[in-house]
XYZ file of C-alpha atoms in Angstrom:
625
model
C 91.964 104.390 85.856
C 91.470 107.555 83.813
C 94.247 109.654 82.359
C 93.268 112.421 84.723
C 93.852 110.100 87.662
C 97.099 108.747 86.246
C 98.411 112.276 85.900
C 97.265 113.317 89.367
C 99.498 115.980 90.931
C 101.904 115.920 87.980
C 101.452 119.312 86.442
C 104.408 118.925 84.099
C 103.326 120.133 80.738
C 106.654 119.766 79.666
C 108.070 121.219 76.388
C 108.060 124.535 74.606
C 110.138 125.499 71.617
C 109.382 128.585 69.649
C 109.566 128.223 65.910
C 110.216 131.053 63.513
C 108.513 134.186 64.788
C 108.009 137.729 63.709
C 108.726 141.029 65.365
C 106.937 141.346 68.689
C 104.205 143.934 68.866
C 104.020 146.748 71.423
C 107.588 147.619 70.582
C 109.382 144.783 72.377
C 112.880 144.113 71.110
C 112.840 140.318 71.413
C 111.508 138.143 68.647
C 108.067 136.757 69.482
C 106.414 133.612 68.297
C 102.723 133.181 67.492
C 101.075 129.777 67.556
C 97.606 129.389 66.059
C 95.336 126.389 65.978
C 93.553 126.445 62.663
C 93.177 128.950 59.893
C 94.875 132.352 59.669
C 95.235 133.850 63.132
C 94.275 137.473 63.644
C 96.081 139.071 66.561
C 95.260 142.729 67.274
C 94.086 143.035 63.718
C 97.263 141.592 62.155
C 97.513 138.164 60.556
C 100.538 136.142 61.596
C 102.249 134.385 58.716
C 104.205 131.867 60.799
C 101.318 130.073 62.410
C 101.980 127.001 64.545
C 99.678 124.488 66.121
C 101.601 123.953 69.346
C 104.378 124.833 71.719
C 107.097 122.386 72.794
C 109.470 122.521 75.714
C 112.486 121.542 73.652
C 112.722 121.292 69.888
C 109.708 121.602 67.624
C 106.192 120.197 67.952
C 105.789 116.965 66.009
C 102.514 118.014 64.385
C 102.258 120.954 62.027
C 99.432 123.363 61.387
C 96.436 121.638 59.846
C 97.042 118.121 61.151
C 93.970 115.900 60.975
C 94.082 114.180 64.367
C 96.427 112.703 66.938
C 98.031 109.400 65.931
C 96.701 107.541 68.960
C 92.979 108.190 68.380
C 90.387 106.693 66.056
C 88.845 109.763 64.364
C 85.900 107.614 63.235
C 85.163 106.252 66.714
C 81.407 106.054 67.290
C 79.883 108.283 69.943
C 77.470 107.035 72.554
C 77.002 104.531 75.339
C 78.474 104.465 78.804
C 81.875 103.661 80.281
C 82.095 102.584 83.911
C 85.529 102.794 85.514
C 86.635 102.044 89.058
C 88.842 103.734 91.596
C 90.254 102.448 94.879
C 89.450 104.654 97.849
C 86.735 107.230 98.395
C 86.024 110.952 97.943
C 84.449 113.743 99.953
C 84.638 116.689 97.546
C 84.351 117.573 93.863
C 87.048 120.243 94.101
C 90.450 118.830 93.039
C 92.205 122.201 93.203
C 92.612 122.593 96.981
C 94.261 120.623 99.771
C 91.139 120.026 101.824
C 89.335 116.757 101.196
C 89.743 113.755 98.893
C 88.650 114.929 95.469
C 87.296 113.327 92.316
C 90.320 113.869 90.108
C 88.493 113.348 86.801
C 86.812 116.741 87.307
C 90.091 118.270 86.166
C 89.817 117.157 82.535
C 86.199 116.051 82.065
C 84.671 119.287 83.385
C 87.407 121.909 83.786
C 89.640 122.640 80.797
C 92.918 124.483 80.434
C 94.163 126.935 77.854
C 96.106 124.194 76.071
C 96.165 120.400 76.031
C 98.909 117.795 75.933
C 99.958 115.792 72.949
C 100.434 112.341 74.478
C 102.835 111.189 71.762
C 105.554 113.736 72.627
C 107.615 114.370 75.760
C 106.039 117.745 76.475
C 104.139 119.508 73.740
C 100.930 121.488 74.110
C 98.259 122.136 71.507
C 95.645 124.878 71.693
C 92.343 124.283 73.478
C 90.681 127.303 75.109
C 93.510 129.380 73.660
C 93.544 129.359 69.865
C 96.953 131.088 69.702
C 99.837 132.165 71.899
C 102.841 134.444 71.761
C 106.124 134.327 73.648
C 109.688 135.474 73.109
C 112.926 133.486 72.870
C 113.682 134.160 76.540
C 110.140 133.179 77.552
C 109.864 136.350 79.584
C 106.141 136.587 78.835
C 103.289 134.534 77.434
C 100.183 135.904 75.738
C 97.109 133.733 75.227
C 94.437 134.541 72.650
C 91.223 132.839 73.759
C 89.084 131.165 71.130
C 86.031 133.445 70.759
C 83.824 130.330 70.596
C 84.892 129.128 74.036
C 82.180 129.112 76.672
C 81.330 127.530 80.006
C 78.564 124.964 80.393
C 76.146 127.669 81.584
C 76.585 129.509 78.292
C 78.825 132.300 79.605
C 81.875 133.072 77.405
C 85.387 132.292 78.609
C 87.217 135.602 78.919
C 90.570 136.976 79.949
C 88.990 137.942 83.280
C 88.271 134.249 83.937
C 91.888 133.377 83.160
C 93.258 136.036 85.500
C 90.745 135.088 88.206
C 91.839 131.437 87.910
C 95.509 132.384 88.200
C 94.916 134.599 91.249
C 92.608 132.139 93.010
C 94.830 129.099 92.494
C 97.940 131.105 93.395
C 96.409 132.255 96.682
C 94.095 129.396 97.644
C 94.989 126.367 95.528
C 97.057 123.287 96.179
C 100.733 123.876 97.048
C 101.899 123.067 93.512
C 99.617 125.761 92.076
C 100.755 128.280 94.663
C 104.401 127.554 93.951
C 104.123 127.731 90.163
C 101.792 130.680 89.776
C 103.595 132.846 92.341
C 106.430 133.090 89.796
C 104.275 135.289 87.541
C 105.183 138.969 87.951
C 101.934 140.367 86.550
C 98.878 139.458 84.478
C 97.036 141.896 82.205
C 93.803 141.594 80.262
C 94.668 143.190 76.920
C 91.078 142.770 75.792
C 88.212 140.375 76.493
C 89.957 137.481 74.739
C 93.644 138.311 75.239
C 95.620 137.895 78.431
C 99.335 138.505 78.909
C 101.455 137.092 81.731
C 104.680 138.880 82.598
C 107.222 136.207 83.550
C 110.254 138.459 83.950
C 112.497 137.367 86.785
C 111.081 133.844 86.965
C 114.116 132.277 85.272
C 111.848 129.364 84.373
C 111.524 128.267 80.752
C 108.747 125.835 81.591
C 106.460 128.454 83.097
C 104.684 129.364 79.813
C 103.655 125.716 79.481
C 102.627 125.494 83.125
C 100.296 128.422 82.522
C 99.058 126.744 79.343
C 97.863 123.824 81.503
C 96.312 126.035 84.178
C 92.670 125.079 84.951
C 90.372 127.892 83.796
C 87.582 128.545 86.304
C 84.435 130.669 85.822
C 84.798 133.909 87.763
C 81.035 134.471 87.791
C 80.291 131.097 89.422
C 82.910 130.900 92.202
C 82.993 132.637 95.570
C 86.675 133.041 96.548
C 85.669 133.058 100.223
C 84.445 129.451 100.031
C 86.763 128.153 97.309
C 88.855 126.098 99.746
C 85.849 124.319 101.270
C 84.869 120.766 100.424
C 81.708 120.605 98.349
C 79.505 118.200 96.421
C 78.106 121.011 94.296
C 78.809 120.146 90.641
C 81.306 122.688 89.319
C 80.750 124.739 86.170
C 83.461 124.267 83.573
C 84.081 124.531 79.850
C 84.866 120.839 79.320
C 83.073 118.088 77.411
C 81.131 116.699 80.405
C 78.833 117.781 83.195
C 78.492 116.064 86.554
C 75.004 114.577 86.498
C 74.929 112.453 89.654
C 76.932 112.111 92.861
C 76.665 109.399 95.502
C 79.130 110.762 98.089
C 82.118 108.519 98.612
C 80.738 105.829 96.280
C 80.285 107.014 92.694
C 80.179 110.049 90.454
C 78.643 110.216 86.972
C 79.691 112.497 84.133
C 77.242 113.180 81.290
C 78.221 114.577 77.909
C 77.483 118.275 77.518
C 75.493 118.429 74.251
C 76.418 122.099 73.872
C 80.154 121.559 74.412
C 81.855 124.380 72.571
C 85.021 122.427 71.621
C 83.527 119.244 70.191
C 84.771 120.004 66.650
C 88.329 121.031 67.564
C 91.003 118.911 65.955
C 92.562 118.155 69.358
C 89.248 116.567 70.402
C 88.795 114.446 67.294
C 88.425 110.820 68.376
C 88.266 111.843 72.053
C 85.427 111.917 74.607
C 83.398 109.235 72.849
C 81.051 108.114 75.639
C 77.739 109.819 76.373
C 78.243 108.940 80.026
C 81.282 108.075 82.152
C 80.850 106.800 85.705
C 83.515 106.239 88.332
C 82.697 103.693 91.043
C 84.790 103.717 94.230
C 85.874 100.562 96.068
C 87.557 100.277 99.449
C 89.777 97.290 98.615
C 91.213 95.581 95.555
C 89.465 92.229 96.123
C 85.997 93.809 96.153
C 86.974 95.826 93.094
C 88.050 92.724 91.163
C 84.949 90.759 92.118
C 82.812 93.631 90.844
C 84.718 93.619 87.544
C 84.156 89.873 87.125
C 80.410 90.436 87.532
C 80.380 93.175 84.892
C 79.676 96.012 87.312
C 82.327 98.084 85.553
C 84.060 97.819 82.195
C 87.836 98.261 82.473
C 90.368 97.468 85.178
C 94.018 98.441 85.388
C 95.885 95.489 86.885
C 99.015 95.667 89.021
C 98.999 92.309 90.796
C 100.998 89.655 88.878
C 99.403 86.894 90.930
C 95.919 87.936 89.929
C 97.060 88.580 86.337
C 98.500 85.062 86.079
C 95.885 83.027 87.932
C 92.876 85.195 88.811
C 91.182 85.356 85.427
C 89.958 81.778 85.279
C 86.279 82.675 85.513
C 83.326 82.197 83.128
C 83.281 85.600 81.404
C 86.977 85.392 80.590
C 86.808 81.779 79.431
C 83.883 82.681 77.180
C 85.879 85.470 75.555
C 83.789 88.323 76.957
C 86.831 89.767 78.751
C 90.341 90.169 77.328
C 93.673 90.934 78.970
C 96.075 93.284 77.187
C 99.532 94.716 77.755
C 100.156 98.248 76.528
C 103.679 99.567 75.938
C 104.639 102.942 77.340
C 107.630 105.142 76.626
C 107.386 106.994 79.918
C 109.831 106.588 82.776
C 108.598 103.817 85.037
C 108.460 106.148 88.003
C 109.453 105.244 91.513
C 107.465 103.141 93.937
C 109.278 102.783 97.217
C 109.226 102.515 100.965
C 109.755 106.157 101.849
C 111.940 107.260 104.761
C 110.535 110.311 106.551
C 113.845 112.017 107.329
C 112.015 114.451 109.592
C 112.043 111.577 112.099
C 115.289 111.135 114.022
C 115.305 107.380 113.422
C 116.059 108.042 109.729
C 118.315 111.085 110.053
C 121.495 109.034 109.424
C 122.036 108.103 105.776
C 123.892 104.938 106.840
C 120.781 103.689 108.612
C 118.699 104.349 105.502
C 121.190 102.534 103.273
C 121.393 99.572 105.659
C 117.612 99.203 105.755
C 117.506 99.428 101.942
C 120.001 96.571 101.659
C 117.675 94.273 103.578
C 114.814 94.464 101.061
C 115.012 91.100 99.270
C 113.428 91.834 95.908
C 114.430 88.529 94.328
C 112.652 86.498 97.024
C 109.488 88.653 96.978
C 109.295 88.701 93.179
C 109.677 84.923 92.945
C 107.324 83.975 95.771
C 104.638 86.643 95.416
C 104.692 87.898 91.846
C 105.614 85.027 89.493
C 108.830 86.842 88.616
C 106.880 89.390 86.554
C 108.198 92.554 88.204
C 111.458 94.328 87.415
C 113.521 96.079 90.098
C 113.446 99.856 89.905
C 116.971 101.251 89.535
C 116.296 104.964 89.149
C 113.778 107.721 89.754
C 113.438 107.850 85.940
C 113.901 104.160 85.162
C 113.398 102.926 81.614
C 114.121 106.230 79.846
C 117.014 108.326 78.599
C 116.630 110.426 81.753
C 117.830 107.604 83.986
C 121.373 107.689 85.333
C 121.479 103.922 85.806
C 124.195 102.317 83.716
C 125.286 105.690 82.297
C 128.475 107.418 83.495
C 128.059 111.112 84.242
C 129.195 113.252 81.314
C 130.948 116.607 81.436
C 127.659 118.513 81.641
C 126.536 116.556 84.703
C 129.883 116.797 86.412
C 129.878 120.565 85.920
C 126.442 120.799 87.553
C 127.611 118.704 90.507
C 131.047 120.297 90.889
C 129.822 122.667 93.618
C 128.846 119.656 95.744
C 131.942 117.439 95.887
C 131.542 113.958 97.373
C 127.769 114.330 97.590
C 127.151 111.792 94.835
C 128.599 108.345 95.482
C 131.369 107.352 93.054
C 129.501 104.242 91.883
C 126.365 106.292 91.234
C 128.414 108.935 89.419
C 129.863 106.179 87.229
C 126.440 104.635 86.581
C 127.545 101.362 88.174
C 125.276 101.382 91.256
C 122.208 99.163 91.545
C 120.002 98.223 94.499
C 121.383 95.212 96.344
C 120.795 91.915 94.543
C 120.274 88.907 96.825
C 120.487 85.187 96.137
C 116.688 84.967 96.370
C 116.741 82.681 99.403
C 115.231 85.250 101.754
C 118.272 84.792 103.995
C 121.118 86.266 101.950
C 124.146 86.478 104.249
C 126.185 88.930 102.172
C 123.613 91.720 102.194
C 122.985 91.142 105.920
C 126.705 91.454 106.574
C 126.882 94.757 104.669
C 123.839 96.088 106.500
C 125.224 95.207 109.927
C 128.465 97.051 109.123
C 126.503 100.193 108.194
C 124.402 99.975 111.357
C 127.598 99.675 113.411
C 129.092 102.735 111.712
C 125.906 104.655 112.581
C 126.195 103.790 116.281
C 124.021 100.682 116.542
C 124.946 97.251 117.795
C 123.233 93.880 117.746
C 122.316 92.895 121.284
C 120.952 89.371 121.111
C 118.186 89.613 118.540
C 117.695 93.392 118.746
C 119.533 96.221 116.970
C 120.105 98.840 119.678
C 121.529 102.345 119.852
C 124.745 101.830 121.803
C 124.242 105.146 123.652
C 120.537 105.070 124.558
C 120.026 101.311 124.433
C 116.789 101.749 122.483
C 115.944 99.277 119.754
C 115.886 100.562 116.187
C 112.134 100.644 115.637
C 109.672 102.303 113.268
C 106.206 101.929 111.722
C 105.385 101.187 108.072
C 102.048 102.780 107.152
C 100.096 101.122 104.309
C 96.569 101.342 102.944
C 95.910 98.193 100.896
C 96.266 94.429 101.220
C 98.855 94.391 98.430
C 100.986 96.981 100.217
C 100.542 95.139 103.502
C 101.792 91.855 102.037
C 105.032 93.390 100.768
C 105.503 95.427 103.943
C 105.123 92.318 106.135
C 107.706 90.476 104.049
C 110.065 93.430 104.393
C 109.419 93.545 108.137
C 110.402 89.870 108.422
C 113.589 90.544 106.474
C 114.456 93.460 108.780
C 114.029 91.246 111.859
C 117.101 89.303 110.755
C 119.099 92.419 111.590
C 117.262 93.064 114.850
C 115.176 95.924 113.424
C 111.585 96.221 114.691
C 109.423 97.371 111.748
C 105.732 97.313 112.612
C 103.175 97.331 109.792
C 99.999 99.358 110.280
C 97.076 99.255 107.828
C 94.758 102.281 107.677
C 91.949 103.243 105.312
C 92.514 105.521 102.333
C 91.167 108.619 104.084
C 93.424 108.262 107.128
C 96.389 107.324 104.955
C 96.057 110.457 102.815
C 95.569 112.701 105.815
C 98.654 111.345 107.528
C 100.687 111.478 104.326
C 99.689 115.087 103.609
C 100.828 116.163 107.090
C 103.896 113.848 107.148
C 102.564 111.992 110.170
C 104.393 108.724 109.481
C 107.743 106.991 109.813
C 107.696 105.085 106.532
C 105.056 104.759 103.808
C 104.703 102.899 100.537
C 104.264 105.614 97.908
C 104.720 106.290 94.205
C 105.953 109.140 92.004
C 105.116 109.032 88.307
C 107.363 110.885 85.895
C 107.068 112.273 82.385
C 109.727 112.522 79.686
C 110.021 116.216 80.430
C 110.065 116.697 84.207
C 109.882 120.311 85.278
C 108.439 122.476 88.046
C 106.774 119.534 89.764
C 110.238 118.248 90.703
C 110.510 121.079 93.236
C 107.107 120.003 94.542
C 108.459 116.448 94.844
C 111.950 117.024 96.234
C 112.605 120.772 96.757
C 113.645 122.221 100.107
C 110.780 124.729 100.121
C 108.282 121.843 99.893
C 109.763 119.868 102.787
C 107.887 121.682 105.574
C 104.754 122.612 103.646
C 101.763 120.318 104.162
C 100.297 118.725 101.055
C 103.397 118.549 98.865
C 104.906 115.359 97.453
C 108.204 115.793 99.327
C 107.276 112.961 101.653
C 110.912 112.277 102.498
C 111.507 115.789 103.832
C 114.473 116.372 101.501
C 116.330 119.621 102.128
C 119.295 119.601 99.779
C 120.934 122.628 98.111
C 122.202 120.246 95.431
C 118.688 119.023 94.643
C 117.437 122.612 94.453
C 120.320 123.580 92.164
C 119.878 120.796 89.627
C 116.100 121.377 89.543
C 116.834 125.026 88.740
C 119.231 123.867 86.002
C 116.653 121.620 84.334
C 114.158 124.495 84.326
C 116.706 126.760 82.597
C 117.871 124.217 80.028
C 117.397 125.372 76.431
C 118.585 122.219 74.683
C 117.521 118.633 75.137
C 121.145 117.663 75.875
C 121.454 120.139 78.759
C 118.033 119.101 80.015
C 118.848 115.376 80.056
C 122.121 116.108 81.863
C 120.304 118.090 84.562
C 117.687 115.363 85.109
C 120.343 112.664 85.334
C 122.229 114.795 87.845
C 119.035 115.072 89.888
C 118.604 111.304 89.701
C 122.144 110.748 90.999
C 121.699 113.148 93.935
C 118.404 111.508 94.953
C 119.828 108.000 94.690
C 122.874 109.009 96.734
C 120.616 110.250 99.544
C 118.882 106.868 100.051
C 115.572 108.614 100.656
C 113.512 105.562 99.694
C 113.847 101.820 99.252
C 113.217 101.373 95.498
C 110.687 98.620 94.914
C 109.643 97.342 91.488
C 107.587 98.045 88.381
C 105.829 96.278 85.538
C 107.499 96.570 82.131
C 104.132 97.306 80.456
C 100.652 98.531 81.421
C 98.228 95.689 82.180
C 94.563 96.239 81.428
C 91.564 93.902 81.291
C 88.335 94.996 79.594
C 84.951 93.676 78.573
C 85.113 93.229 74.800
C 82.290 95.652 73.996
C 84.736 98.412 75.037
C 87.093 99.190 72.142
C 90.278 101.206 71.776
C 92.451 102.619 68.951
C 95.017 100.378 67.271
C 97.874 102.752 68.057
C 99.073 103.267 71.620
C 100.424 106.697 72.606
C 103.892 107.298 73.960
C 102.169 107.826 77.332
C 100.421 104.435 77.129
C 96.715 103.710 76.917
C 94.254 106.623 77.156
C 90.674 105.736 78.184
C 89.410 109.065 76.875
C 90.098 107.752 73.335
C 88.116 104.513 73.835
C 84.530 103.846 72.770
C 81.659 101.409 73.203
C 80.651 99.014 70.463
C 77.328 100.356 69.131
C 75.662 96.920 69.163
C 77.221 95.818 72.432
C 75.323 95.219 75.681
């Protein structure tokens, strides 16, 4: 799986901290900060003495002006060869910027660039890409980007401020809901000259917005018809990135070929990156077919999530001969949340006691032991495994102040950091958790009539459908369904293909789904896209639960305003506590590390980034097959 796919729909660019600046031009009173990539920056004819290489959300960027390369790359990596990766599912468009269709997500980074790029060794720091320098003030009431005069699209046309403004307007008006939400906060955009664009952010009250704009995809105005922008299309897009799309087999594979005239190949942020002459993504409908293809050498790298296959499935000739290796990569990111999601738009899940009771009946210990060789860990938080998690940490004064306006909303045990998902005895028939669940069902107006849990007013059985899209999801869902039967709950499991699953998920046409939210170390605007009230009734967001909570909205606003890391961490932990208290999902489990198997002719750097492994830094052995 590529980094672009791993980061899908997470537009959190996360950190920006001005360093020492000089007086802002055009007569503004605030102190402005200029950040320049390499060499003395000339802005409106004036050289800026305090040049910086990056912008961070909180604190200072780790790398200073003139750094040689990122720590997690091999700057001497050989160029050439081909990498074949695989993806589960299918695609019917090459446009990843709109709701319509299932897109090839790798287009976002391989073909279409942004003004700045992430440093994957820091929580949220951006380094210049299309923009060679930026300016902002201490209040972040504006952001000015100075485009590198060398930057050009693959058709040879220069990247200009008009392209940047066109991209902002088009994505704001016609893009995916996250783009529309973020970019609508901009008050005004002005082209100062052909290579300078200024965004007025006054009134946004959002300190992350300059970074969000830094990660905005930059589209070629001359090559896009706004009238057809929202349509699905297999026409290869024009971008400024390191690759071109050279071949498309709809729904099956897409091939990216290195652009020999790529303008940014010598930038320091690209040193040791984009090493393959060709990258191909093959699509598979199910995990078994995908794994069999990997064993035969039809693609080069596979990201593994099945402990059973990891433990016992690699006893085949290529692995025994040493042609394939298995590796575990550490990651400093939050583990994210995978869970069975309650669609609270449905009346069956409108009562929090029902949601908590159903959550109690998920027997993680039994499933982990019998299905997964005990290799999974139970997820305790929406930000598990990081300092942002509230699990095991009592709320401090900052958090309590944020939550004071919502008394009794957060459970006392969650406020104290003492709550955990129910732990069973691993027998699959734990009586204590069943007893607790039955008491909650009774309090919510249900009663056990024989072997069926029924609403004592209507007499209808408590019943719902679990929608899944893979054999792995189906196996866990069926086990959960059997556990729910002990309490008289009828949970039917329905398997659909990836296309139908995504369409139903995007329109919230489900009772319960198995879904995942990845998180960064600097969550920001995307949290409103995940959990905010305004996203609950808007198709295509990630608020699958249908959360409408003033408390959630308030703590998201607080994390966006936070100026110090301490205030930021407090706001995220407060958000975690509110979400956990709402029982919006049944937390499932996660792997402690990233599991990857690769054919040995594919190599990677010695150092792993804070974000984990990054295929865009890998290379092919020159003398390999």
